[in-house]
mmCIF file of C-alpha atoms in Angstrom:
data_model
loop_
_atom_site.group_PDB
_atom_site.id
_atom_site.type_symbol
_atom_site.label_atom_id
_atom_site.label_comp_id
_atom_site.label_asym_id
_atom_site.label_seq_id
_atom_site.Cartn_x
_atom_site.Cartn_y
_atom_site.Cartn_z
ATOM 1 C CA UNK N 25 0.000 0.000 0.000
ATOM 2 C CA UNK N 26 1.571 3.174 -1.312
ATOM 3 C CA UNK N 27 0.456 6.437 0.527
ATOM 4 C CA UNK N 28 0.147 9.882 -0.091
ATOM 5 C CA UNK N 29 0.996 11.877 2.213
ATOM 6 C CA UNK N 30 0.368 15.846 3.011
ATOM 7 C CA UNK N 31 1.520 18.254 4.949
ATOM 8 C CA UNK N 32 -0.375 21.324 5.386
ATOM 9 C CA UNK N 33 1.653 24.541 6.829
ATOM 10 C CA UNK N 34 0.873 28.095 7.276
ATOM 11 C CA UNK N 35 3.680 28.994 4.730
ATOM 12 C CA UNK N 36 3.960 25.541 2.678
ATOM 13 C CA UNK N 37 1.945 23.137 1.493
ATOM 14 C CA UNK N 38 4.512 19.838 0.834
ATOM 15 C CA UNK N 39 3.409 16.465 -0.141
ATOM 16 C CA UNK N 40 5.497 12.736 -1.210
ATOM 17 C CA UNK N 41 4.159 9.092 -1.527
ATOM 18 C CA UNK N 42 5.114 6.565 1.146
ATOM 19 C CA UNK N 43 6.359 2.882 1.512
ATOM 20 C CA UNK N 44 4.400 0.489 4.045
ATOM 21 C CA UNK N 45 7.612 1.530 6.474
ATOM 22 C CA UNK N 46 7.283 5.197 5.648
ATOM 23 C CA UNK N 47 10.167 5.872 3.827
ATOM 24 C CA UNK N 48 9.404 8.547 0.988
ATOM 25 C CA UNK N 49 9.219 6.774 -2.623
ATOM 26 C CA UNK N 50 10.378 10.182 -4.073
ATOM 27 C CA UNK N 51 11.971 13.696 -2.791
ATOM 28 C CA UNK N 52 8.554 15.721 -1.307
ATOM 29 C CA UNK N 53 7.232 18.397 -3.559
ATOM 30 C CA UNK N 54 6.344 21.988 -1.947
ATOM 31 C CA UNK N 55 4.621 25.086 -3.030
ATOM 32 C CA UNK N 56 3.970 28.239 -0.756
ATOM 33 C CA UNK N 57 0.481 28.066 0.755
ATOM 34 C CA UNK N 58 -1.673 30.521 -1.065
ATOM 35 C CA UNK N 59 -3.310 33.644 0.343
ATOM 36 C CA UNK N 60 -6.268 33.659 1.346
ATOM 37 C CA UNK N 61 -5.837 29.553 2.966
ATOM 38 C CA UNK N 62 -10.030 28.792 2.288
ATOM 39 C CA UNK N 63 -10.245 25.255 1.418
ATOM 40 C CA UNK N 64 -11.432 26.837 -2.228
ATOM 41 C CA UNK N 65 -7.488 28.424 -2.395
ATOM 42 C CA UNK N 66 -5.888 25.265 -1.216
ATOM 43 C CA UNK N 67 -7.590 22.448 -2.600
ATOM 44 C CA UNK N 68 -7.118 23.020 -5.881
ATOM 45 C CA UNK N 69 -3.190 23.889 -5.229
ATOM 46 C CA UNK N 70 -3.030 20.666 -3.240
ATOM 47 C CA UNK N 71 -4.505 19.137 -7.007
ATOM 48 C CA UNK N 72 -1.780 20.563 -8.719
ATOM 49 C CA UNK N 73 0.962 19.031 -6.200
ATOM 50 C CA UNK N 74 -0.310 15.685 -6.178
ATOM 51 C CA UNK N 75 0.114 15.693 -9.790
ATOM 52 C CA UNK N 76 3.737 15.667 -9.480
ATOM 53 C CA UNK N 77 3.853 12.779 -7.629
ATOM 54 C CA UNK N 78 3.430 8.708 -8.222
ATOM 55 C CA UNK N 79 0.107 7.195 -7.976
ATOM 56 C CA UNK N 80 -0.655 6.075 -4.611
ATOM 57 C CA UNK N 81 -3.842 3.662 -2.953
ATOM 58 C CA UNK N 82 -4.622 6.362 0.698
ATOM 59 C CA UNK N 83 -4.477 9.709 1.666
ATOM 60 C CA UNK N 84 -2.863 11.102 5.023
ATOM 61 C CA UNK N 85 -2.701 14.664 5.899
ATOM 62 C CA UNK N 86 -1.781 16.715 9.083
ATOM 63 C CA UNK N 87 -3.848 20.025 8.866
ATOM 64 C CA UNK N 88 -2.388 23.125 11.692
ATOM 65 C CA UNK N 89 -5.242 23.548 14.028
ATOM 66 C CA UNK N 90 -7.448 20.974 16.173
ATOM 67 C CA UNK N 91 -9.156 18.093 13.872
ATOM 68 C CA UNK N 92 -11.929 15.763 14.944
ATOM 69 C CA UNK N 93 -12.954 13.108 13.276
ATOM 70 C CA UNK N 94 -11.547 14.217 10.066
ATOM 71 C CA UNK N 95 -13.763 17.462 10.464
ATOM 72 C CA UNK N 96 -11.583 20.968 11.348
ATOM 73 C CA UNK N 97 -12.165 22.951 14.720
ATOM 74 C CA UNK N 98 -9.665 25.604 14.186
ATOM 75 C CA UNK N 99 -7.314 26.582 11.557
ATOM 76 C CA UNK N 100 -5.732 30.009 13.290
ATOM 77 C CA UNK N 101 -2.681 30.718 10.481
ATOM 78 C CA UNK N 102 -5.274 29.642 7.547
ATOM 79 C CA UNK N 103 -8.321 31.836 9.061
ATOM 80 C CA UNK N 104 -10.546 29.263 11.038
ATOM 81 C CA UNK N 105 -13.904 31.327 9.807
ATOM 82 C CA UNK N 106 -13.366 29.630 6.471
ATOM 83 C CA UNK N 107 -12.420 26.398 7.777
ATOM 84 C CA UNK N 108 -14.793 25.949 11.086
ATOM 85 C CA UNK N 109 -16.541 22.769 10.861
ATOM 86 C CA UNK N 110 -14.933 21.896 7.365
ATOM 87 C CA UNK N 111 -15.173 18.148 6.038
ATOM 88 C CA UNK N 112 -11.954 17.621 4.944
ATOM 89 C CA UNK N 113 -10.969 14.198 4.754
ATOM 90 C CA UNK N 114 -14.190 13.681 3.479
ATOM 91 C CA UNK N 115 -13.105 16.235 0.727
ATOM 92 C CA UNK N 116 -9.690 14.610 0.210
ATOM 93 C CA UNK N 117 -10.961 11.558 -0.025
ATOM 94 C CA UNK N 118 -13.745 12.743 -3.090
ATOM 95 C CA UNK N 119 -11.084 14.704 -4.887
ATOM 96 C CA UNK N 120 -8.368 12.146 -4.771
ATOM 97 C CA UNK N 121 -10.532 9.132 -4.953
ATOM 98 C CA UNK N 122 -8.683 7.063 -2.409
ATOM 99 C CA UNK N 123 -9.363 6.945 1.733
ATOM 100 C CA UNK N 124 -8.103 9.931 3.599
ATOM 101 C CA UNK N 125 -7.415 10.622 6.883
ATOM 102 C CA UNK N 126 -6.725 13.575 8.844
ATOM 103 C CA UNK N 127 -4.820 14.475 11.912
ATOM 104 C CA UNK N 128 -3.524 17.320 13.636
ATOM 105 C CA UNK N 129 -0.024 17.900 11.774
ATOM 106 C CA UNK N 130 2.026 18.172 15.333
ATOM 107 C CA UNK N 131 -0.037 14.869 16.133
ATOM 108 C CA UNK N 132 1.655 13.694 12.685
ATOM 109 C CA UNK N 133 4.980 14.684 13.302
ATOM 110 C CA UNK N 134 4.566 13.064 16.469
ATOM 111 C CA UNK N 135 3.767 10.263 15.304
ATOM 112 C CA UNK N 136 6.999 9.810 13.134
ATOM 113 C CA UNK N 137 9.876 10.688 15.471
ATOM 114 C CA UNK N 138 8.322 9.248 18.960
ATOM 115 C CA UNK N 139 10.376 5.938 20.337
ATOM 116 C CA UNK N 140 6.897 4.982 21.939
ATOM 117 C CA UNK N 141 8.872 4.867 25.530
ATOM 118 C CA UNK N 142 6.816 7.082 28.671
ATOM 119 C CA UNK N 143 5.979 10.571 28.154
ATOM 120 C CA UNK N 144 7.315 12.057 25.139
ATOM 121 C CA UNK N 145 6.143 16.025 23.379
ATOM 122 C CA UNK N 146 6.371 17.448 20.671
ATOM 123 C CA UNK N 147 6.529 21.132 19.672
ATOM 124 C CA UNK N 148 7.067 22.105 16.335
ATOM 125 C CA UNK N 149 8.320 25.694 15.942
ATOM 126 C CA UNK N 150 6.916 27.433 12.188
ATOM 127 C CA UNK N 151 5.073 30.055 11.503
ATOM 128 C CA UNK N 152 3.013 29.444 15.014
ATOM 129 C CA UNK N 153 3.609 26.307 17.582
ATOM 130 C CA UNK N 154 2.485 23.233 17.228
ATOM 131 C CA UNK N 155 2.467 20.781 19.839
ATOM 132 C CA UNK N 156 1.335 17.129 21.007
ATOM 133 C CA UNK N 157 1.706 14.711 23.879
ATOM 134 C CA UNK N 158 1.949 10.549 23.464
ATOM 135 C CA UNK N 159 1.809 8.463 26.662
ATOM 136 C CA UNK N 160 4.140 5.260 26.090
ATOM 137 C CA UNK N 161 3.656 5.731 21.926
ATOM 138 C CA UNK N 162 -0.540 6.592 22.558
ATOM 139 C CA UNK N 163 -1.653 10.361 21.593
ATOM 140 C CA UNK N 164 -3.048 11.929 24.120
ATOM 141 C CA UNK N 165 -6.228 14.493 23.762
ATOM 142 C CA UNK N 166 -5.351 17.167 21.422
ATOM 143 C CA UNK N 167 -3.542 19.976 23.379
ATOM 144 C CA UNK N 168 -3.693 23.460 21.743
ATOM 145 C CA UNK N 169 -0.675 24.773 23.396
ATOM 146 C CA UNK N 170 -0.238 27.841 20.832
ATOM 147 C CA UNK N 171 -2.629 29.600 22.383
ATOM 148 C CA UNK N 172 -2.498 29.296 25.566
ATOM 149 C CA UNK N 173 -0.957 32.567 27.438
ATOM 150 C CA UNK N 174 2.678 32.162 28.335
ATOM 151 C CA UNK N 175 3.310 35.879 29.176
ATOM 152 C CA UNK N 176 0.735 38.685 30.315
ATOM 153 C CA UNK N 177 -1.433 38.533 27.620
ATOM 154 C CA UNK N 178 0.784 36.862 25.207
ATOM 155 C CA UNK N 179 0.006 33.178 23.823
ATOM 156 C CA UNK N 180 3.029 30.393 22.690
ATOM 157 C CA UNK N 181 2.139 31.450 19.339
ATOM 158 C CA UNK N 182 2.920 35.226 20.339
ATOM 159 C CA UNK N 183 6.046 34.462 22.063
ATOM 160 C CA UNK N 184 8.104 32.351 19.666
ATOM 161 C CA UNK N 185 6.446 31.716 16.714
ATOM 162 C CA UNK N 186 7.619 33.305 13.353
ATOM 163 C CA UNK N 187 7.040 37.191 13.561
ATOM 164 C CA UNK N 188 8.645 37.149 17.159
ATOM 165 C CA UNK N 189 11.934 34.975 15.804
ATOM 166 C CA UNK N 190 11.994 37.710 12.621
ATOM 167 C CA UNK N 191 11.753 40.568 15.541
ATOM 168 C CA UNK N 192 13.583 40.017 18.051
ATOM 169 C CA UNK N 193 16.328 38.116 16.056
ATOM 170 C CA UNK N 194 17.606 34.048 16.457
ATOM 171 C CA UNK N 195 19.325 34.921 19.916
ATOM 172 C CA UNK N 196 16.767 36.600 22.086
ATOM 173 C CA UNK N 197 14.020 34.312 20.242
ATOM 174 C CA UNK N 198 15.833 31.151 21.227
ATOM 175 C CA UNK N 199 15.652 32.399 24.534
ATOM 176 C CA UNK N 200 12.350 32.685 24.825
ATOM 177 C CA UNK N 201 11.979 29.226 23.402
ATOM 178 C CA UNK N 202 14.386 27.793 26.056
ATOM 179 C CA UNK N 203 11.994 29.795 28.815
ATOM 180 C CA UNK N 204 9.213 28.208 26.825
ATOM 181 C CA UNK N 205 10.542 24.600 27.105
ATOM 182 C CA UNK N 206 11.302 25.024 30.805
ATOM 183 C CA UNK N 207 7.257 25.712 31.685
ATOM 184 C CA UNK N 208 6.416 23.040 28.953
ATOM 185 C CA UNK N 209 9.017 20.744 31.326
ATOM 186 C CA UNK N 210 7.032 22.037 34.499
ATOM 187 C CA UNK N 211 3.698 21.898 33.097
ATOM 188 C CA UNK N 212 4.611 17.914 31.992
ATOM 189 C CA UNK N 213 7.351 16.474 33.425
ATOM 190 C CA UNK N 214 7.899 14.950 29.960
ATOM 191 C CA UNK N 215 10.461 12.252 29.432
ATOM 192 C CA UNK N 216 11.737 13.414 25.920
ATOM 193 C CA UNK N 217 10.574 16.767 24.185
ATOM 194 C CA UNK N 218 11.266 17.056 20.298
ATOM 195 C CA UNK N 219 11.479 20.227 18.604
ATOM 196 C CA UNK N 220 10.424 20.415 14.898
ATOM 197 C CA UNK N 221 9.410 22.863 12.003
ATOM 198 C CA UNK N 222 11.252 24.847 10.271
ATOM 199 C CA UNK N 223 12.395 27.582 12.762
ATOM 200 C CA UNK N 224 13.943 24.442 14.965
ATOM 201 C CA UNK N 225 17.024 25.278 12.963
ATOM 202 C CA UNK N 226 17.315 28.833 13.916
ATOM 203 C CA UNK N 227 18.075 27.516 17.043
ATOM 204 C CA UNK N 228 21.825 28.930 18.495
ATOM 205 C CA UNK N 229 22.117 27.476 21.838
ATOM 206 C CA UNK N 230 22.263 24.031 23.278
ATOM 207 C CA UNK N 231 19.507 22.448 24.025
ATOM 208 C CA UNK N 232 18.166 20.887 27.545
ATOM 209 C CA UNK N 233 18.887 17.679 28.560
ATOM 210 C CA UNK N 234 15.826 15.104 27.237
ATOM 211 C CA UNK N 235 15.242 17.977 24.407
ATOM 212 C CA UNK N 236 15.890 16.474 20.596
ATOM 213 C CA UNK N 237 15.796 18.347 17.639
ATOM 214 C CA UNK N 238 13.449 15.839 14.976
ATOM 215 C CA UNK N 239 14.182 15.761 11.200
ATOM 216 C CA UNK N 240 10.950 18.261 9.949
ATOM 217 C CA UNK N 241 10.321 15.159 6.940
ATOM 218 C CA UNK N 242 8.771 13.376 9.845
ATOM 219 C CA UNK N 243 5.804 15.808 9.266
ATOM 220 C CA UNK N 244 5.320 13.768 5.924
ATOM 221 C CA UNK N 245 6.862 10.435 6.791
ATOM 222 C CA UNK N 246 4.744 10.298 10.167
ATOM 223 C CA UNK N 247 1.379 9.890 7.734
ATOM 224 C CA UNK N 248 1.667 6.414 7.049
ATOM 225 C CA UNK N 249 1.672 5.539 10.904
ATOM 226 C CA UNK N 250 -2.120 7.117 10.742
ATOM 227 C CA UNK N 251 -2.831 3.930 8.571
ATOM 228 C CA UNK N 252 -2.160 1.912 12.065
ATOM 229 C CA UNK N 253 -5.883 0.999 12.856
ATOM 230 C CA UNK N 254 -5.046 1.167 16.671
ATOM 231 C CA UNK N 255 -3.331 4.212 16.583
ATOM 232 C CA UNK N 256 -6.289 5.702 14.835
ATOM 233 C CA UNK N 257 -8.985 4.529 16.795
ATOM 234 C CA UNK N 258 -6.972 6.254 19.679
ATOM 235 C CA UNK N 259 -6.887 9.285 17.714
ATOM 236 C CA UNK N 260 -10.544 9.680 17.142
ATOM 237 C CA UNK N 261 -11.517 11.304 20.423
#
């Protein structure tokens, strides 16, 4: 079984077709994500990626902002007015004509870099935060860190996402993101806490002990592990 699998971003949209063990088939395609992010601007990009790529039997796709049952909640860097109660792996599936599911795309991540040993996070640093929890290689309810305050009136999303890194600069950002991993640390008592996304590499200090920086492909190659029936049926809280 050969699947596609998409990663939705607030600044890219990249996609590649899996192996049954996850490993990419071919190099992932990206294009910026359009403005405005409705699902009538994005679908029909997503159309024109997919083209690109080798034909494929299922559909996985992490989507940034909270997903149930394939349907989105929240979509804060797309504009969730547009996307609030949205169908889309129903719509994936009917414009791709193979099964699709859908997950949070910090869930996704997750879901390719964990070891599946105790408590383990993930927080993936882009244009906001994403983040997700897994208890012993289970996900946990989705947790909408982002925008939760972290300072005053400031949310995670405020405080070290993309326009505060292009601000404030990459030292006294990663600052903030080591003060930020501290409270996650407090707030958890995680295990192992991976950093991902794209600004993960603008990174210029050492990290914490039990902080890893994860390989952002995992964002794509995590997809297949949605096709895990268990896994799912975990997911669908």
């Amino acid at each position: 079984m050969k699947t596609l699998a998409i990663d939705i971003g607030g600044t890219g949209l990249k996609a590649s077709v899996l192996d049954e063990q996850g490993n990419m088939l071919v190099k992932h395609v990206r294009v910026p994500t359009p403005h405005p992010s409705r699902p009538k601007d994005i679908l029909p990009v997503l159309a024109g990626l997919v083209k690109q790529l080798p034909a494929f039997d299922r559909i996985s796709t992490g989507f940034p902002g909270v997903v149930r049952r394939g349907t989105v909640i929240t979509a804060p860097h797309l504009g969730t007015k547009a996307w609030l109660n949205f169908p889309l792996q129903d719509e994936l599936a009917k414009q791709f004509g193979k099964p699709a599911r859908v997950e949070n795309d910090a869930e996704v991540q997750g879901l390719g870099i964990i070891s599946g040993k105790g408590l383990e996070v993930v927080l993936t640093l882009g244009t906001g935060i994403g983040s997700a929890v897994f208890d012993n290689g289970r996900m946990t309810p989705h947790l909408e860190l982002a925008h939760h305050p972290i300072r005053k009136s400031d949310t995670y999303d405020d405080y070290i996402g993309d326009a505060a890194r292009k601000t404030l600069g990459k030292k006294k950002w990663t600052q903030r993101v080591l003060k930020a991993i501290d409270i996650v640390h407090t707030l958890l008592n995680y295990d192992t806490l991976y950093l991902g996304g794209g600004n993960s590499a603008n990174l210029t200090e050492k990290l914490p002990p039990k902080v890893k920086l994860a390989s952002n492909e995992k964002g794509i190659t995590g997809g297949v592990r949605l096709w895990d029936d268990e896994i799912w049926r975990e997911s669908q809280h």
